[in-house]
Short mmCIF file of C-alpha atoms in Angstrom, two decimals:
data_model
loop_
_atom_site.label_atom_id
_atom_site.label_comp_id
_atom_site.label_asym_id
_atom_site.label_seq_id
_atom_site.Cartn_x
_atom_site.Cartn_y
_atom_site.Cartn_z
CA GLN A 422 255.86 210.26 -23.11
CA VAL A 423 253.80 213.40 -23.45
CA GLN A 424 250.74 213.62 -25.73
CA LEU A 425 249.92 216.97 -27.35
CA VAL A 426 246.52 218.09 -28.68
CA GLN A 427 246.21 221.37 -30.54
CA SER A 428 243.30 223.73 -31.19
CA GLY A 429 241.42 223.80 -34.47
CA ALA A 430 242.03 225.48 -37.80
CA GLU A 431 241.88 229.26 -38.08
CA VAL A 432 241.21 231.68 -40.91
CA LYS A 433 242.53 235.19 -40.31
CA LYS A 434 242.69 238.51 -42.12
CA PRO A 435 246.04 240.12 -42.90
CA GLY A 436 247.17 242.33 -40.03
CA SER A 437 245.25 240.40 -37.40
CA SER A 438 246.52 237.99 -34.72
CA VAL A 439 246.08 234.30 -34.06
CA LYS A 440 246.48 232.30 -30.85
CA VAL A 441 246.97 228.54 -31.11
CA SER A 442 246.85 226.26 -28.08
CA CYS A 443 248.58 222.98 -27.30
CA LYS A 444 247.31 220.87 -24.39
CA ALA A 445 249.70 218.33 -22.89
CA SER A 446 248.93 215.11 -21.05
CA GLY A 447 250.70 211.95 -19.97
CA ALA A 448 253.72 213.54 -18.34
CA ILE A 449 254.69 216.18 -15.83
CA PHE A 450 253.80 219.26 -17.84
CA SER A 451 256.07 221.80 -16.28
CA SER A 452 259.20 219.68 -16.65
CA TYR A 453 258.99 219.49 -20.44
CA ALA A 454 260.10 222.11 -22.90
CA ILE A 455 257.47 222.72 -25.56
CA SER A 456 258.43 224.19 -28.91
CA TRP A 457 256.48 225.62 -31.81
CA LEU A 458 257.29 224.93 -35.44
CA ARG A 459 255.49 225.64 -38.66
CA GLN A 460 255.30 224.26 -42.17
CA ALA A 461 254.09 226.34 -45.10
CA PRO A 462 252.22 224.44 -47.84
CA GLY A 463 254.58 222.07 -49.63
CA GLN A 464 257.57 223.42 -47.70
CA GLY A 465 259.96 222.33 -45.00
CA LEU A 466 259.86 222.84 -41.24
CA GLU A 467 260.67 226.09 -39.46
CA TRP A 468 261.43 226.39 -35.74
CA MET A 469 259.67 229.39 -34.22
CA GLY A 470 260.45 229.21 -30.50
CA GLY A 471 259.75 227.41 -27.27
CA ILE A 472 259.06 227.57 -23.55
CA ILE A 473 259.90 225.63 -20.40
CA PRO A 474 256.76 226.00 -18.25
CA LEU A 475 258.68 225.15 -15.05
CA TYR A 476 260.78 228.29 -15.43
CA GLY A 477 258.36 230.38 -17.47
CA THR A 478 261.20 231.24 -19.81
CA SER A 479 260.70 231.38 -23.54
CA ASN A 480 262.80 232.05 -26.60
CA HIS A 481 262.04 232.54 -30.25
CA ALA A 482 263.68 232.91 -33.63
CA GLN A 483 264.88 236.41 -34.42
CA LYS A 484 262.74 236.31 -37.55
CA PHE A 485 259.61 236.60 -35.40
CA GLN A 486 260.91 239.29 -33.06
CA GLY A 487 258.10 241.62 -32.03
CA ARG A 488 255.36 239.41 -33.49
CA VAL A 489 255.40 236.23 -31.42
CA THR A 490 254.51 235.46 -27.81
CA ILE A 491 254.82 231.97 -26.34
CA SER A 492 253.17 231.35 -22.99
CA ALA A 493 252.09 228.52 -20.72
CA ASP A 494 249.24 227.91 -18.28
CA GLU A 495 250.35 225.27 -15.78
CA SER A 496 246.84 224.96 -14.31
CA THR A 497 245.56 223.55 -17.62
CA SER A 498 248.83 222.07 -18.94
CA THR A 499 248.47 224.22 -22.04
CA VAL A 500 251.02 226.13 -24.06
CA TYR A 501 250.08 228.94 -26.43
CA ILE A 502 251.61 230.73 -29.36
CA ASP A 503 250.32 234.15 -30.30
CA LEU A 504 251.41 235.53 -33.68
CA SER A 505 250.46 239.09 -34.61
CA SER A 506 250.55 241.28 -37.73
CA LEU A 507 249.69 238.26 -39.85
CA ARG A 508 250.54 238.25 -43.53
CA SER A 509 249.89 235.76 -46.31
CA GLU A 510 253.33 234.21 -45.81
CA ASP A 511 252.22 233.09 -42.33
CA THR A 512 249.78 230.63 -43.90
CA ALA A 513 251.03 227.29 -42.62
CA VAL A 514 250.40 224.31 -40.39
CA TYR A 515 251.60 225.16 -36.90
CA TYR A 516 252.89 222.34 -34.71
CA CYS A 517 253.75 222.13 -31.06
CA ALA A 518 256.31 219.52 -30.07
CA SER A 519 257.99 218.37 -26.87
CA GLY A 520 261.64 219.23 -26.49
CA ASP A 521 263.75 222.33 -26.87
CA ASN A 522 266.34 221.13 -29.37
CA TRP A 523 265.10 217.87 -30.91
CA PHE A 524 261.43 217.06 -30.86
CA GLN A 525 260.10 213.80 -29.47
CA SER A 526 256.32 214.12 -29.56
CA TRP A 527 254.25 216.29 -31.85
CA GLY A 528 250.76 217.73 -31.84
CA GLN A 529 248.46 217.00 -34.77
CA GLY A 530 249.01 220.45 -36.29
CA THR A 531 246.81 223.51 -36.68
CA LEU A 532 246.24 225.05 -40.11
CA VAL A 533 246.31 228.83 -40.03
CA THR A 534 245.17 230.48 -43.23
CA VAL A 535 245.78 234.20 -43.73
CA SER A 536 243.59 235.59 -46.46
CA SER A 537 241.66 238.74 -47.19
CA GLU B 246 272.14 230.65 -39.26
CA ILE B 247 273.27 227.13 -40.11
CA VAL B 248 271.97 225.83 -43.44
CA MET B 249 271.15 222.15 -43.79
CA THR B 250 271.22 220.75 -47.32
CA GLN B 251 269.66 217.39 -48.11
CA SER B 252 270.23 215.23 -51.14
CA PRO B 253 268.71 213.96 -53.27
CA ALA B 254 265.41 215.83 -53.33
CA THR B 255 263.56 212.70 -54.46
CA LEU B 256 264.53 209.05 -54.38
CA SER B 257 262.67 206.21 -56.16
CA VAL B 258 263.46 202.87 -54.61
CA SER B 259 262.14 199.31 -54.88
CA PRO B 260 260.94 197.50 -51.75
CA GLY B 261 263.77 195.63 -50.07
CA GLU B 262 266.49 197.95 -51.38
CA ARG B 263 268.92 199.83 -49.16
CA VAL B 264 268.31 203.59 -48.98
CA THR B 265 270.87 206.24 -48.04
CA LEU B 266 269.78 209.83 -47.44
CA SER B 267 272.35 212.60 -47.05
CA CYS B 268 272.37 215.82 -45.08
CA ARG B 269 275.17 218.41 -45.06
CA ALA B 270 275.55 221.30 -42.61
CA SER B 271 277.03 224.65 -43.64
CA GLN B 272 279.33 224.49 -40.59
CA SER B 273 280.19 221.88 -38.01
CA VAL B 274 277.28 220.89 -35.77
CA SER B 275 279.17 218.13 -33.93
CA ASN B 276 276.66 215.28 -33.55
CA ASN B 277 273.68 217.56 -32.91
CA VAL B 278 271.47 216.26 -35.70
CA ALA B 279 268.03 214.70 -35.66
CA TRP B 280 266.07 212.98 -38.41
CA TYR B 281 262.30 212.96 -38.87
CA GLN B 282 259.87 211.07 -41.07
CA GLN B 283 256.73 212.80 -42.31
CA LYS B 284 254.00 210.88 -44.09
CA PRO B 285 251.34 212.73 -46.13
CA GLY B 286 248.88 214.60 -43.94
CA GLN B 287 250.69 213.68 -40.72
CA ALA B 288 252.92 215.42 -38.23
CA PRO B 289 256.63 214.59 -38.36
CA ARG B 290 257.89 211.62 -36.36
CA LEU B 291 261.27 211.62 -34.63
CA LEU B 292 263.53 208.81 -35.89
CA ILE B 293 267.07 209.66 -34.79
CA TYR B 294 268.64 212.19 -32.39
CA ASP B 295 272.27 212.95 -31.55
CA ALA B 296 273.09 211.75 -35.09
CA SER B 297 272.81 208.05 -34.27
CA SER B 298 270.58 207.50 -31.22
CA ARG B 299 267.34 205.74 -32.06
CA ALA B 300 263.94 207.01 -31.01
CA ILE B 301 261.65 204.78 -28.96
CA SER B 302 260.13 201.87 -30.94
CA LEU B 303 262.02 202.74 -34.11
CA PRO B 304 262.30 199.72 -36.42
CA ALA B 305 265.82 198.33 -36.58
CA ARG B 306 266.09 198.98 -40.33
CA PHE B 307 266.57 202.71 -39.62
CA SER B 308 270.00 204.00 -38.58
CA GLY B 309 271.82 207.31 -38.49
CA SER B 310 275.49 208.22 -38.69
CA GLY B 311 277.86 211.13 -39.15
CA SER B 312 279.42 214.04 -37.33
CA GLY B 313 280.71 217.49 -38.12
CA THR B 314 279.06 218.48 -41.38
CA GLU B 315 278.10 215.19 -43.05
CA PHE B 316 275.23 213.01 -41.91
CA THR B 317 273.41 209.98 -43.24
CA LEU B 318 270.11 208.24 -42.59
CA THR B 319 270.03 204.65 -43.79
CA ILE B 320 267.06 202.37 -44.30
CA SER B 321 268.56 198.91 -44.64
CA SER B 322 265.62 197.32 -46.44
CA LEU B 323 262.87 199.66 -47.64
CA GLN B 324 259.32 198.74 -46.75
CA SER B 325 256.23 200.15 -48.49
CA GLU B 326 255.24 201.98 -45.29
CA ASP B 327 258.49 203.97 -45.47
CA LEU B 328 257.04 206.15 -48.24
CA ALA B 329 257.51 209.61 -46.74
CA VAL B 330 259.53 212.79 -46.69
CA TYR B 331 262.60 212.70 -44.44
CA PHE B 332 264.00 215.84 -42.81
CA CYS B 333 267.28 216.41 -41.02
CA GLN B 334 267.60 219.09 -38.32
CA GLN B 335 270.52 220.65 -36.49
CA TYR B 336 270.50 221.86 -32.89
CA SER B 337 274.07 222.89 -32.40
CA SER B 338 275.19 225.70 -30.11
CA ARG B 339 272.26 228.11 -30.08
CA PRO B 340 268.93 228.72 -31.85
CA PRO B 341 267.55 229.04 -34.42
CA TRP B 342 267.39 225.32 -35.01
CA THR B 343 267.19 224.67 -38.74
CA PHE B 344 265.93 221.91 -40.99
CA GLY B 345 266.87 220.59 -44.38
CA GLN B 346 264.34 220.88 -47.19
CA GLY B 347 263.62 217.17 -47.10
CA THR B 348 264.11 214.07 -49.24
CA LYS B 349 261.01 212.42 -50.63
CA VAL B 350 261.24 208.63 -50.79
CA GLU B 351 259.02 207.09 -53.42
CA ILE B 352 258.33 203.43 -53.95
CA LYS B 353 259.38 202.34 -57.44
#
């Protein structure tokens, strides 16, 4: 079973970008799909997109079209999500999780706060 | 986009009682439903996938059922450590995968 460790909390200005990392261990990195989800304060979960490092292919929710990039670095077993043009509504805890449809293992979460 | 609707929003239950959480999909999702438990300040934990398959090391008191548009998560005998919010999620056909808004289980 894969273990996932995410980067630390971020505070960003509106209009800027944020890049959150997710380092995997305990399994063959490239064979797992890794997905990104987020949870706004007091709200439910939202699937953002995912990647299969073995194939380098990623997909994402249409809602984030043009703003999100999901990438993977096999040499460090790390997956990244880059979200641009940040607005206050992007304030949330961002999670990475293993799997591309249901999600077995989760990272600890990264709080991204967007505030002027 | 498929909408998942959970009921009730909050449930107050005494330890040892049987708990039934409901989740309804806006269209058929076959058996492509997962359930998660999220305790305060923690990441979600997978409980059930494919509507009724149990995650590794899941206590036997948790079970899932349903197909099509109606799904249920049952806790046969509530324990104090089951205080949490429970989310259902669909992964039918193609993304985006969507979640219900959650049911909060409180200990009475």
